[in-house]
Amino acid sequence: MPIQYHKSTQTFHLYNEYFSYIIKVMKNQQLGQLYYGKRINDHENFDHLCEMKARPMAACAIEGDLTFSLEHLKQEYPSYGSGDMRHPAIDILQENGSHIVHFIYQSHEIIMGKPSLKNLPATYVEDNQEATTLLVTLYDEVIETKIILSYTIYENLSVLTRNAYIENCGTQKLVLNQAMSMSIDLPDMEYEMIELTGAWSRERSIRNRKLEHGIQSIYSLRGCSSNNFNPFIALKRENCNEYDGEVLGFSLVYSGNFLAQVEVDTYHVSRVTMGIHPHAFTWPLNQGESFQTPEVVMVYSCHGLNAMSQTYHKLYQKRLARGRYRDQVRPILVNNWEGTYFDFNEDKLVNIAKTAQKLGIELFVLDDGWYGQRQSDNAGLGDWYPNLEKLPNGISGLSQKIIDLGMNFGIWFEPEMVNKDSDLYRTHPEWTFETPNRHTSHGRNQYVLDFSNPEVVDYIYGLMAKVIQESHITYIKWDMNRCMSEVYSSVHNAQDQGKVMHEYILGVYHLYDMLTANFPEILFESCASGGARFDPGMLYYAPQCWTSDDTDAIERLKIQYGTSMVYPISSMGAHVSAIPNHQVFRNTPLKTRADVAYFGTFGYELDLCKLSSDEQQQILEQVQFMKKYREVIQFGTFYRLKSPFEGNETVWMVVSQDQNTAIVGYYRPLQEVNQGYRRVQLMGLDPNKKYHVSIHNIDCYGDELMNVGLMTSDSSCGENKDGEGDYLSRLYILQV
Ligand code: DGJ
């Protein structure tokens, strides 16, 4: 049993072969945190870890006891106001104006498996033996309210998931001002915080900062998880690198506003809290009402960052993503966006598809511009019926032509948005977020539909379902191209406006639920101006996500490298696009563009008809290559070897489950001159298997490749070799 309860000390020890997590009911009956780290032996009494000393100035909770102060005790789900001076996990406003709460242990339950979360995405089990869950009920008798803290430990993964459920069992009218998914107090501050940060087209750069006293946090108040900060942080020890050392990962399964915060007090205790951002969130909790927080997935690794990432990859690939595509290699697609933008008609699209079909591409995706009066980004959003001037045979006719070519057909929607110049807005202006008597900001000329209103969600579902039912659609790209502003819902009263942003996200999830349940044959790819909603919440519905609007191969090295910190290769949309690149105007070789895009859900995003026959031949070969190796790339074990954030070389690799095949991606953006010889130590190979190494055309044992390394030296200094120069890439195929 991976969860032990020691009755005499009221201690819970959650452990598997990788880590231990120990909490206990403290002297005042609140829940205390004792340990989270490498697995340790279990025993009855860990009370000595509950360090207490009388400290001047402290507010003490127990009469006659100068040592028991919540300011100094490490806790699991703290509140402010009874001695703890740090930021809380929960804040409840009561009828008398007080925020003071006292949640004490009431009962607990240990169950096999993992309960699902109502209306929210979460990791799951397929068999109850895969995980065990501890449910601890805390109760505040003054406000007759309970909190159920839920902890699930996976049997064979270094994963602990947490969430909180709050229910008003009394008669008071309460208001939840803050309800974080988790909080943990760690006994020291000797960590660096890793975050994935950026902006549109440069998402998820890896950034490290040493913890300092006070607060360090990342967050989103944009209504989506955002291109700016991903809902993930890790705390790593200073000596932790990709291969060795201790790191704790925290990842929030949510797609809206969030806060991930580490507060270090002046006694060097680090409090990590994560959940829905409390700003602009208020949730009235009347008699009998409840609130469920999203889930946080915590991963422990004492073998460095690669091991942490691989744990997230396994879990998110197999126990977060769902549906028939979860375990399937992903279709190689061509998307017309960068090829045509809004300037297309049926003939143009069919011609691209015909060329694609000849090159072995499997799926044609029609992007933005096919509906309503959409000639530019000024009009049409919300009118999800085909523009018959551009597509006289509608989507059904076009999709039939694509199917007749022997390809599959996919289509783009942006369900949450509306243009003022649309039939939808003209009929239902009240369905848009608009604050009374205030100006409403637009983003890309568009406005946000009120998805907290179920009527709006149902209406959009109806339009989408009709298009799907009338056509042959096997793939949908669901886009979302602006942040939210002037959020106010006309169907909510004044007291409920603080619920709107969360209810909006629940509306998005509900639409996804209806679509994925009723059209299980469709592969969904989420997208939000590229990677503004690349988060675990989305992965539950859409097993792949458009990683970034930046399709330049060199920029993509950083974007895909950073994204791999949490998300599997099978989730990263990656396409070969035209040169000069449309975002950075760079000219990179077609080979390099493909060598980068292979490490994702591969495709093309250009007008294939404009390519020379040589280029088309190269693409034919690339498609054949990807078909041969996509199983290994998308479902193998991924390793980061050299970081694009640290130098001129990037190296990553994947190894097949049976360790018989590995592919090393080597990228060197700028040609250097007269450099020394270079080697990269590989990872994950079988030390005793002999691999044939392509390019070098030699045979070596795995132990040599992992300890001596793979030679990656460049020729420079006069010996002008074919293919070398700027933007070089090489793929080494290792085969037993
Ligand atoms: C933003 C997406 O990221 C692009 O790929 C494309 O679909 C455009 N929107 C279309 O408007």
CSV table of N, CA and C in Angstrom, one decimal, residues 243-368:
chain,number,residue,atom,x,y,z
A,243,TYR,N,21.0,15.7,-16.2
A,243,TYR,CA,21.3,14.3,-15.9
A,243,TYR,C,21.2,13.9,-14.4
A,244,ASP,N,21.6,14.8,-13.5
A,244,ASP,CA,21.8,14.5,-12.1
A,244,ASP,C,21.2,15.6,-11.3
A,245,GLY,N,20.9,15.2,-10.0
A,245,GLY,CA,20.5,16.2,-9.0
A,245,GLY,C,19.0,16.3,-8.8
A,246,GLU,N,18.6,17.0,-7.8
A,246,GLU,CA,17.2,16.9,-7.3
A,246,GLU,C,16.4,18.1,-7.9
A,247,VAL,N,15.2,17.8,-8.3
A,247,VAL,CA,14.3,18.8,-8.8
A,247,VAL,C,12.8,18.4,-8.5
A,248,LEU,N,12.0,19.5,-8.1
A,248,LEU,CA,10.6,19.2,-7.9
A,248,LEU,C,9.8,20.0,-8.9
A,249,GLY,N,9.0,19.3,-9.7
A,249,GLY,CA,8.2,20.0,-10.7
A,249,GLY,C,6.7,20.2,-10.3
A,250,PHE,N,6.1,21.3,-10.7
A,250,PHE,CA,4.7,21.6,-10.3
A,250,PHE,C,4.0,22.1,-11.6
A,251,SER,N,3.0,21.4,-12.0
A,251,SER,CA,2.4,21.7,-13.3
A,251,SER,C,0.8,21.7,-13.1
A,252,LEU,N,0.2,22.8,-13.5
A,252,LEU,CA,-1.2,23.0,-13.2
A,252,LEU,C,-2.1,22.6,-14.4
A,253,VAL,N,-3.0,21.7,-14.2
A,253,VAL,CA,-3.9,21.2,-15.3
A,253,VAL,C,-5.0,22.2,-15.5
A,254,TYR,N,-4.7,23.3,-16.1
A,254,TYR,CA,-5.7,24.4,-16.2
A,254,TYR,C,-5.3,25.3,-17.4
A,255,SER,N,-6.4,25.9,-18.0
A,255,SER,CA,-6.1,26.7,-19.2
A,255,SER,C,-6.4,28.2,-19.0
A,256,GLY,N,-6.7,28.6,-17.8
A,256,GLY,CA,-7.1,30.0,-17.6
A,256,GLY,C,-6.1,30.8,-16.7
A,257,ASN,N,-6.6,31.8,-16.1
A,257,ASN,CA,-5.7,32.6,-15.1
A,257,ASN,C,-5.1,31.7,-14.1
A,258,PHE,N,-3.8,31.9,-13.8
A,258,PHE,CA,-3.2,31.0,-12.8
A,258,PHE,C,-2.1,31.8,-12.1
A,259,LEU,N,-1.8,31.3,-10.9
A,259,LEU,CA,-0.7,31.8,-10.1
A,259,LEU,C,0.2,30.7,-9.7
A,260,ALA,N,1.5,30.8,-9.9
A,260,ALA,CA,2.5,29.8,-9.3
A,260,ALA,C,3.5,30.6,-8.6
A,261,GLN,N,3.5,30.4,-7.3
A,261,GLN,CA,4.2,31.4,-6.4
A,261,GLN,C,5.1,30.6,-5.4
A,262,VAL,N,6.3,31.2,-5.2
A,262,VAL,CA,7.1,30.7,-4.1
A,262,VAL,C,7.4,31.9,-3.2
A,263,GLU,N,7.0,31.7,-1.9
A,263,GLU,CA,7.2,32.7,-0.9
A,263,GLU,C,8.3,32.2,0.0
A,264,VAL,N,9.4,32.9,0.1
A,264,VAL,CA,10.4,32.5,1.1
A,264,VAL,C,10.4,33.4,2.2
A,265,ASP,N,10.2,32.9,3.4
A,265,ASP,CA,10.1,33.8,4.6
A,265,ASP,C,11.5,34.0,5.2
A,266,THR,N,11.6,34.8,6.2
A,266,THR,CA,13.0,35.1,6.6
A,266,THR,C,13.6,34.1,7.5
A,267,TYR,N,12.9,33.0,7.7
A,267,TYR,CA,13.5,31.8,8.3
A,267,TYR,C,13.9,30.8,7.2
A,268,HIS,N,13.8,31.2,5.9
A,268,HIS,CA,14.3,30.5,4.8
A,268,HIS,C,13.4,29.3,4.4
A,269,VAL,N,12.1,29.3,4.9
A,269,VAL,CA,11.2,28.3,4.5
A,269,VAL,C,10.5,28.8,3.2
A,270,SER,N,10.4,27.8,2.2
A,270,SER,CA,9.8,28.2,0.9
A,270,SER,C,8.4,27.6,0.8
A,271,ARG,N,7.5,28.5,0.6
A,271,ARG,CA,6.1,28.0,0.5
A,271,ARG,C,5.7,28.1,-1.0
A,272,VAL,N,5.4,26.9,-1.6
A,272,VAL,CA,5.0,26.9,-3.0
A,272,VAL,C,3.5,26.8,-3.0
A,273,THR,N,2.8,27.7,-3.7
A,273,THR,CA,1.4,27.6,-3.9
A,273,THR,C,1.1,27.7,-5.4
A,274,MET,N,0.0,27.0,-5.8
A,274,MET,CA,-0.3,27.0,-7.3
A,274,MET,C,-1.8,26.8,-7.4
A,275,GLY,N,-2.4,27.5,-8.4
A,275,GLY,CA,-3.8,27.4,-8.6
A,275,GLY,C,-4.4,28.5,-9.4
A,276,ILE,N,-5.7,28.7,-9.4
A,276,ILE,CA,-6.4,29.8,-10.1
A,276,ILE,C,-5.9,31.1,-9.5
A,277,HIS,N,-5.6,32.1,-10.3
A,277,HIS,CA,-5.2,33.3,-9.8
A,277,HIS,C,-6.3,34.0,-9.0
A,278,PRO,N,-6.0,34.4,-7.7
A,278,PRO,CA,-7.0,35.0,-6.9
A,278,PRO,C,-7.5,36.4,-7.4
A,279,HIS,N,-6.7,37.0,-8.2
A,279,HIS,CA,-7.2,38.4,-8.7
A,279,HIS,C,-8.4,38.2,-9.6
A,280,ALA,N,-9.4,39.0,-9.4
A,280,ALA,CA,-10.6,38.9,-10.2
A,280,ALA,C,-11.4,37.6,-10.1
A,281,PHE,N,-11.1,36.9,-9.0
A,281,PHE,CA,-11.8,35.7,-8.7
A,281,PHE,C,-12.5,35.8,-7.4
A,282,THR,N,-13.8,35.7,-7.4
A,282,THR,CA,-14.6,35.6,-6.2
A,282,THR,C,-15.7,34.6,-6.5
A,283,TRP,N,-15.9,33.7,-5.6
A,283,TRP,CA,-16.9,32.6,-5.8
A,283,TRP,C,-17.8,32.5,-4.6
A,284,PRO,N,-19.0,33.1,-4.8
A,284,PRO,CA,-20.0,32.9,-3.7
A,284,PRO,C,-20.3,31.5,-3.4
A,285,LEU,N,-20.3,31.1,-2.1
A,285,LEU,CA,-20.5,29.7,-1.7
A,285,LEU,C,-21.6,29.7,-0.7
A,286,ASN,N,-22.8,29.6,-1.3
A,286,ASN,CA,-24.0,29.6,-0.4
A,286,ASN,C,-24.2,28.2,0.1
A,287,GLN,N,-25.2,28.1,0.9
A,287,GLN,CA,-25.6,26.8,1.5
A,287,GLN,C,-25.6,25.6,0.5
A,288,GLY,N,-24.8,24.6,0.8
A,288,GLY,CA,-24.8,23.4,-0.1
A,288,GLY,C,-23.9,23.5,-1.3
A,289,GLU,N,-23.4,24.7,-1.5
A,289,GLU,CA,-22.6,24.9,-2.8
A,289,GLU,C,-21.1,24.5,-2.5
A,290,SER,N,-20.5,24.1,-3.7
A,290,SER,CA,-19.1,23.7,-3.5
A,290,SER,C,-18.2,24.3,-4.6
A,291,PHE,N,-16.9,24.1,-4.5
A,291,PHE,CA,-16.0,24.6,-5.5
A,291,PHE,C,-14.9,23.5,-5.6
A,292,GLN,N,-14.6,23.2,-6.8
A,292,GLN,CA,-13.5,22.2,-7.1
A,292,GLN,C,-12.3,22.9,-7.8
A,293,THR,N,-11.1,22.8,-7.2
A,293,THR,CA,-10.0,23.5,-7.8
A,293,THR,C,-9.4,22.5,-8.9
A,294,PRO,N,-8.7,23.1,-9.8
A,294,PRO,CA,-8.0,22.3,-10.8
A,294,PRO,C,-6.9,21.5,-10.1
A,295,GLU,N,-6.3,20.6,-10.8
A,295,GLU,CA,-5.3,19.7,-10.3
A,295,GLU,C,-3.9,20.2,-10.5
A,296,VAL,N,-3.0,20.0,-9.5
A,296,VAL,CA,-1.6,20.2,-9.7
A,296,VAL,C,-0.9,18.8,-9.8
A,297,VAL,N,0.0,18.7,-10.8
A,297,VAL,CA,0.8,17.5,-10.9
A,297,VAL,C,2.2,17.7,-10.5
A,298,MET,N,2.6,17.1,-9.4
A,298,MET,CA,4.0,17.3,-8.8
A,298,MET,C,4.9,16.1,-9.2
A,299,VAL,N,6.0,16.4,-9.7
A,299,VAL,CA,7.0,15.3,-10.1
A,299,VAL,C,8.3,15.5,-9.3
A,300,TYR,N,8.7,14.4,-8.8
A,300,TYR,CA,10.0,14.5,-8.1
A,300,TYR,C,11.1,13.7,-8.9
A,301,SER,N,12.2,14.3,-9.0
A,301,SER,CA,13.4,13.6,-9.7
A,301,SER,C,14.6,13.9,-8.9
A,302,CYS,N,15.4,12.8,-8.7
A,302,CYS,CA,16.7,13.0,-8.1
A,302,CYS,C,17.8,12.6,-9.2
A,303,HIS,N,17.3,12.5,-10.4
A,303,HIS,CA,18.2,12.2,-11.6
A,303,HIS,C,18.1,13.4,-12.6
A,304,GLY,N,17.9,14.6,-12.1
A,304,GLY,CA,18.0,15.7,-13.0
A,304,GLY,C,16.7,16.0,-13.8
A,305,LEU,N,16.9,17.0,-14.7
A,305,LEU,CA,15.7,17.6,-15.4
A,305,LEU,C,15.2,16.6,-16.5
A,306,ASN,N,16.0,15.9,-17.1
A,306,ASN,CA,15.5,14.9,-18.1
A,306,ASN,C,14.6,13.9,-17.5
A,307,ALA,N,15.0,13.4,-16.3
A,307,ALA,CA,14.1,12.4,-15.7
A,307,ALA,C,12.8,13.0,-15.3
A,308,MET,N,12.8,14.3,-14.8
A,308,MET,CA,11.5,15.0,-14.5
A,308,MET,C,10.7,15.1,-15.7
A,309,SER,N,11.3,15.6,-16.8
A,309,SER,CA,10.5,15.8,-18.0
A,309,SER,C,10.0,14.5,-18.6
A,310,GLN,N,10.8,13.4,-18.5
A,310,GLN,CA,10.3,12.1,-19.1
A,310,GLN,C,9.1,11.6,-18.3
A,311,THR,N,9.1,11.9,-17.0
A,311,THR,CA,7.9,11.5,-16.1
A,311,THR,C,6.7,12.3,-16.6
A,312,TYR,N,6.8,13.6,-16.8
A,312,TYR,CA,5.7,14.4,-17.3
A,312,TYR,C,5.3,13.8,-18.7
A,313,HIS,N,6.3,13.5,-19.5
A,313,HIS,CA,5.9,13.1,-20.9
A,313,HIS,C,5.1,11.8,-20.8
A,314,LYS,N,5.5,10.8,-20.0
A,314,LYS,CA,4.8,9.6,-19.9
A,314,LYS,C,3.4,9.8,-19.4
A,315,LEU,N,3.3,10.6,-18.3
A,315,LEU,CA,2.0,10.8,-17.7
A,315,LEU,C,1.1,11.5,-18.6
A,316,TYR,N,1.6,12.6,-19.2
A,316,TYR,CA,0.7,13.4,-20.0
A,316,TYR,C,0.3,12.7,-21.3
A,317,GLN,N,1.2,11.9,-21.8
A,317,GLN,CA,0.9,11.2,-23.1
A,317,GLN,C,-0.1,10.1,-22.8
A,318,LYS,N,0.1,9.4,-21.7
A,318,LYS,CA,-0.7,8.1,-21.5
A,318,LYS,C,-1.8,8.3,-20.5
A,319,ARG,N,-1.8,9.3,-19.6
A,319,ARG,CA,-2.8,9.3,-18.6
A,319,ARG,C,-3.3,10.7,-18.4
A,320,LEU,N,-3.2,11.6,-19.4
A,320,LEU,CA,-3.8,12.9,-19.5
A,320,LEU,C,-4.5,13.0,-20.8
A,321,ALA,N,-3.7,12.9,-21.9
A,321,ALA,CA,-4.3,12.8,-23.2
A,321,ALA,C,-5.3,11.6,-23.3
A,322,ARG,N,-6.3,11.8,-24.1
A,322,ARG,CA,-7.3,10.7,-24.2
A,322,ARG,C,-7.6,10.5,-25.7
A,323,GLY,N,-8.5,9.5,-25.9
A,323,GLY,CA,-9.1,9.3,-27.3
A,323,GLY,C,-8.2,8.4,-28.1
A,324,ARG,N,-8.8,8.2,-29.3
A,324,ARG,CA,-8.2,7.2,-30.2
A,324,ARG,C,-6.8,7.6,-30.7
A,325,TYR,N,-6.5,8.9,-30.7
A,325,TYR,CA,-5.2,9.3,-31.2
A,325,TYR,C,-4.1,9.3,-30.2
A,326,ARG,N,-4.5,9.0,-28.9
A,326,ARG,CA,-3.5,9.1,-27.8
A,326,ARG,C,-2.3,8.2,-28.2
A,327,ASP,N,-2.6,7.0,-28.6
A,327,ASP,CA,-1.5,6.0,-28.8
A,327,ASP,C,-1.1,5.9,-30.3
A,328,GLN,N,-1.7,6.7,-31.1
A,328,GLN,CA,-1.4,6.6,-32.6
A,328,GLN,C,-0.4,7.6,-33.1
A,329,VAL,N,0.4,7.1,-34.0
A,329,VAL,CA,1.3,8.1,-34.7
A,329,VAL,C,0.4,9.1,-35.4
A,330,ARG,N,0.9,10.4,-35.4
A,330,ARG,CA,0.1,11.5,-35.9
A,330,ARG,C,0.2,11.6,-37.4
A,331,PRO,N,-0.9,12.0,-38.1
A,331,PRO,CA,-0.8,12.2,-39.5
A,331,PRO,C,0.1,13.3,-40.0
A,332,ILE,N,0.8,13.1,-41.1
A,332,ILE,CA,1.6,14.1,-41.6
A,332,ILE,C,0.7,15.1,-42.4
A,333,LEU,N,0.7,16.3,-42.1
A,333,LEU,CA,-0.3,17.2,-42.7
A,333,LEU,C,0.3,18.3,-43.5
A,334,VAL,N,-0.5,19.0,-44.3
A,334,VAL,CA,-0.2,20.2,-44.9
A,334,VAL,C,-1.3,21.2,-44.5
A,335,ASN,N,-0.9,22.4,-44.0
A,335,ASN,CA,-1.8,23.4,-43.6
A,335,ASN,C,-1.6,24.6,-44.5
A,336,ASN,N,-2.7,25.2,-44.9
A,336,ASN,CA,-2.6,26.2,-46.0
A,336,ASN,C,-2.3,27.6,-45.4
A,337,TRP,N,-2.2,27.8,-44.0
A,337,TRP,CA,-2.2,29.2,-43.5
A,337,TRP,C,-1.0,30.0,-44.1
A,338,GLU,N,0.2,29.6,-43.8
A,338,GLU,CA,1.3,30.4,-44.3
A,338,GLU,C,1.4,30.3,-45.9
A,339,GLY,N,0.8,29.3,-46.5
A,339,GLY,CA,0.8,29.2,-47.9
A,339,GLY,C,-0.1,30.2,-48.6
A,340,THR,N,-1.3,30.4,-48.1
A,340,THR,CA,-2.2,31.3,-48.8
A,340,THR,C,-2.8,32.4,-47.9
A,341,TYR,N,-2.7,32.3,-46.6
A,341,TYR,CA,-3.4,33.2,-45.7
A,341,TYR,C,-4.9,33.2,-46.1
A,342,PHE,N,-5.5,34.4,-46.3
A,342,PHE,CA,-6.9,34.5,-46.6
A,342,PHE,C,-7.2,34.3,-48.1
A,343,ASP,N,-6.1,34.3,-48.9
A,343,ASP,CA,-6.3,34.4,-50.3
A,343,ASP,C,-6.3,33.0,-51.0
A,344,PHE,N,-7.5,32.4,-50.9
A,344,PHE,CA,-7.6,31.1,-51.6
A,344,PHE,C,-9.0,30.9,-52.1
A,345,ASN,N,-9.1,30.0,-53.0
A,345,ASN,CA,-10.4,29.5,-53.5
A,345,ASN,C,-10.3,27.9,-53.6
A,346,GLU,N,-11.3,27.3,-54.0
A,346,GLU,CA,-11.3,25.8,-54.0
A,346,GLU,C,-10.2,25.3,-54.9
A,347,ASP,N,-10.0,25.9,-56.1
A,347,ASP,CA,-9.0,25.3,-57.0
A,347,ASP,C,-7.6,25.4,-56.4
A,348,LYS,N,-7.3,26.5,-55.8
A,348,LYS,CA,-6.0,26.7,-55.2
A,348,LYS,C,-5.8,25.6,-54.1
A,349,LEU,N,-6.8,25.4,-53.3
A,349,LEU,CA,-6.6,24.5,-52.2
A,349,LEU,C,-6.5,23.0,-52.7
A,350,VAL,N,-7.3,22.7,-53.7
A,350,VAL,CA,-7.3,21.4,-54.3
A,350,VAL,C,-5.9,21.1,-54.9
A,351,ASN,N,-5.4,22.1,-55.6
A,351,ASN,CA,-4.1,22.0,-56.2
A,351,ASN,C,-3.0,21.7,-55.1
A,352,ILE,N,-3.0,22.4,-54.0
A,352,ILE,CA,-2.1,22.1,-53.0
A,352,ILE,C,-2.2,20.7,-52.5
A,353,ALA,N,-3.5,20.3,-52.3
A,353,ALA,CA,-3.8,19.0,-51.8
A,353,ALA,C,-3.3,17.9,-52.8
A,354,LYS,N,-3.4,18.2,-54.1
A,354,LYS,CA,-3.0,17.2,-55.1
A,354,LYS,C,-1.5,17.0,-55.0
A,355,THR,N,-0.8,18.1,-54.9
A,355,THR,CA,0.7,18.0,-54.8
A,355,THR,C,1.1,17.3,-53.5
A,356,ALA,N,0.4,17.6,-52.4
A,356,ALA,CA,0.6,17.0,-51.1
A,356,ALA,C,0.4,15.5,-51.2
A,357,GLN,N,-0.6,15.1,-51.9
A,357,GLN,CA,-0.9,13.7,-52.0
A,357,GLN,C,0.2,12.9,-52.7
A,358,LYS,N,0.7,13.6,-53.8
A,358,LYS,CA,1.8,13.0,-54.5
A,358,LYS,C,3.1,12.8,-53.7
A,359,LEU,N,3.2,13.7,-52.7
A,359,LEU,CA,4.4,13.7,-51.9
A,359,LEU,C,4.2,12.7,-50.7
A,360,GLY,N,3.1,12.1,-50.5
A,360,GLY,CA,2.9,11.2,-49.4
A,360,GLY,C,2.2,11.8,-48.2
A,361,ILE,N,1.8,13.1,-48.3
A,361,ILE,CA,1.2,13.8,-47.1
A,361,ILE,C,-0.2,13.2,-46.9
A,362,GLU,N,-0.6,13.1,-45.7
A,362,GLU,CA,-1.8,12.3,-45.4
A,362,GLU,C,-3.0,13.1,-45.1
A,363,LEU,N,-2.8,14.4,-44.6
A,363,LEU,CA,-4.0,15.2,-44.2
A,363,LEU,C,-3.8,16.6,-44.7
A,364,PHE,N,-4.9,17.1,-45.3
A,364,PHE,CA,-5.0,18.5,-45.7
A,364,PHE,C,-5.8,19.3,-44.7
A,365,VAL,N,-5.2,20.4,-44.2
A,365,VAL,CA,-5.9,21.2,-43.2
A,365,VAL,C,-6.2,22.6,-43.8
A,366,LEU,N,-7.4,22.9,-43.8
A,366,LEU,CA,-7.9,24.2,-44.2
A,366,LEU,C,-7.9,25.1,-43.0
A,367,ASP,N,-7.1,26.2,-43.0
A,367,ASP,CA,-7.0,27.1,-41.9
A,367,ASP,C,-8.0,28.2,-42.0
A,368,ASP,N,-7.8,29.3,-41.3
A,368,ASP,CA,-8.7,30.4,-41.2
A,368,ASP,C,-9.1,30.9,-42.6
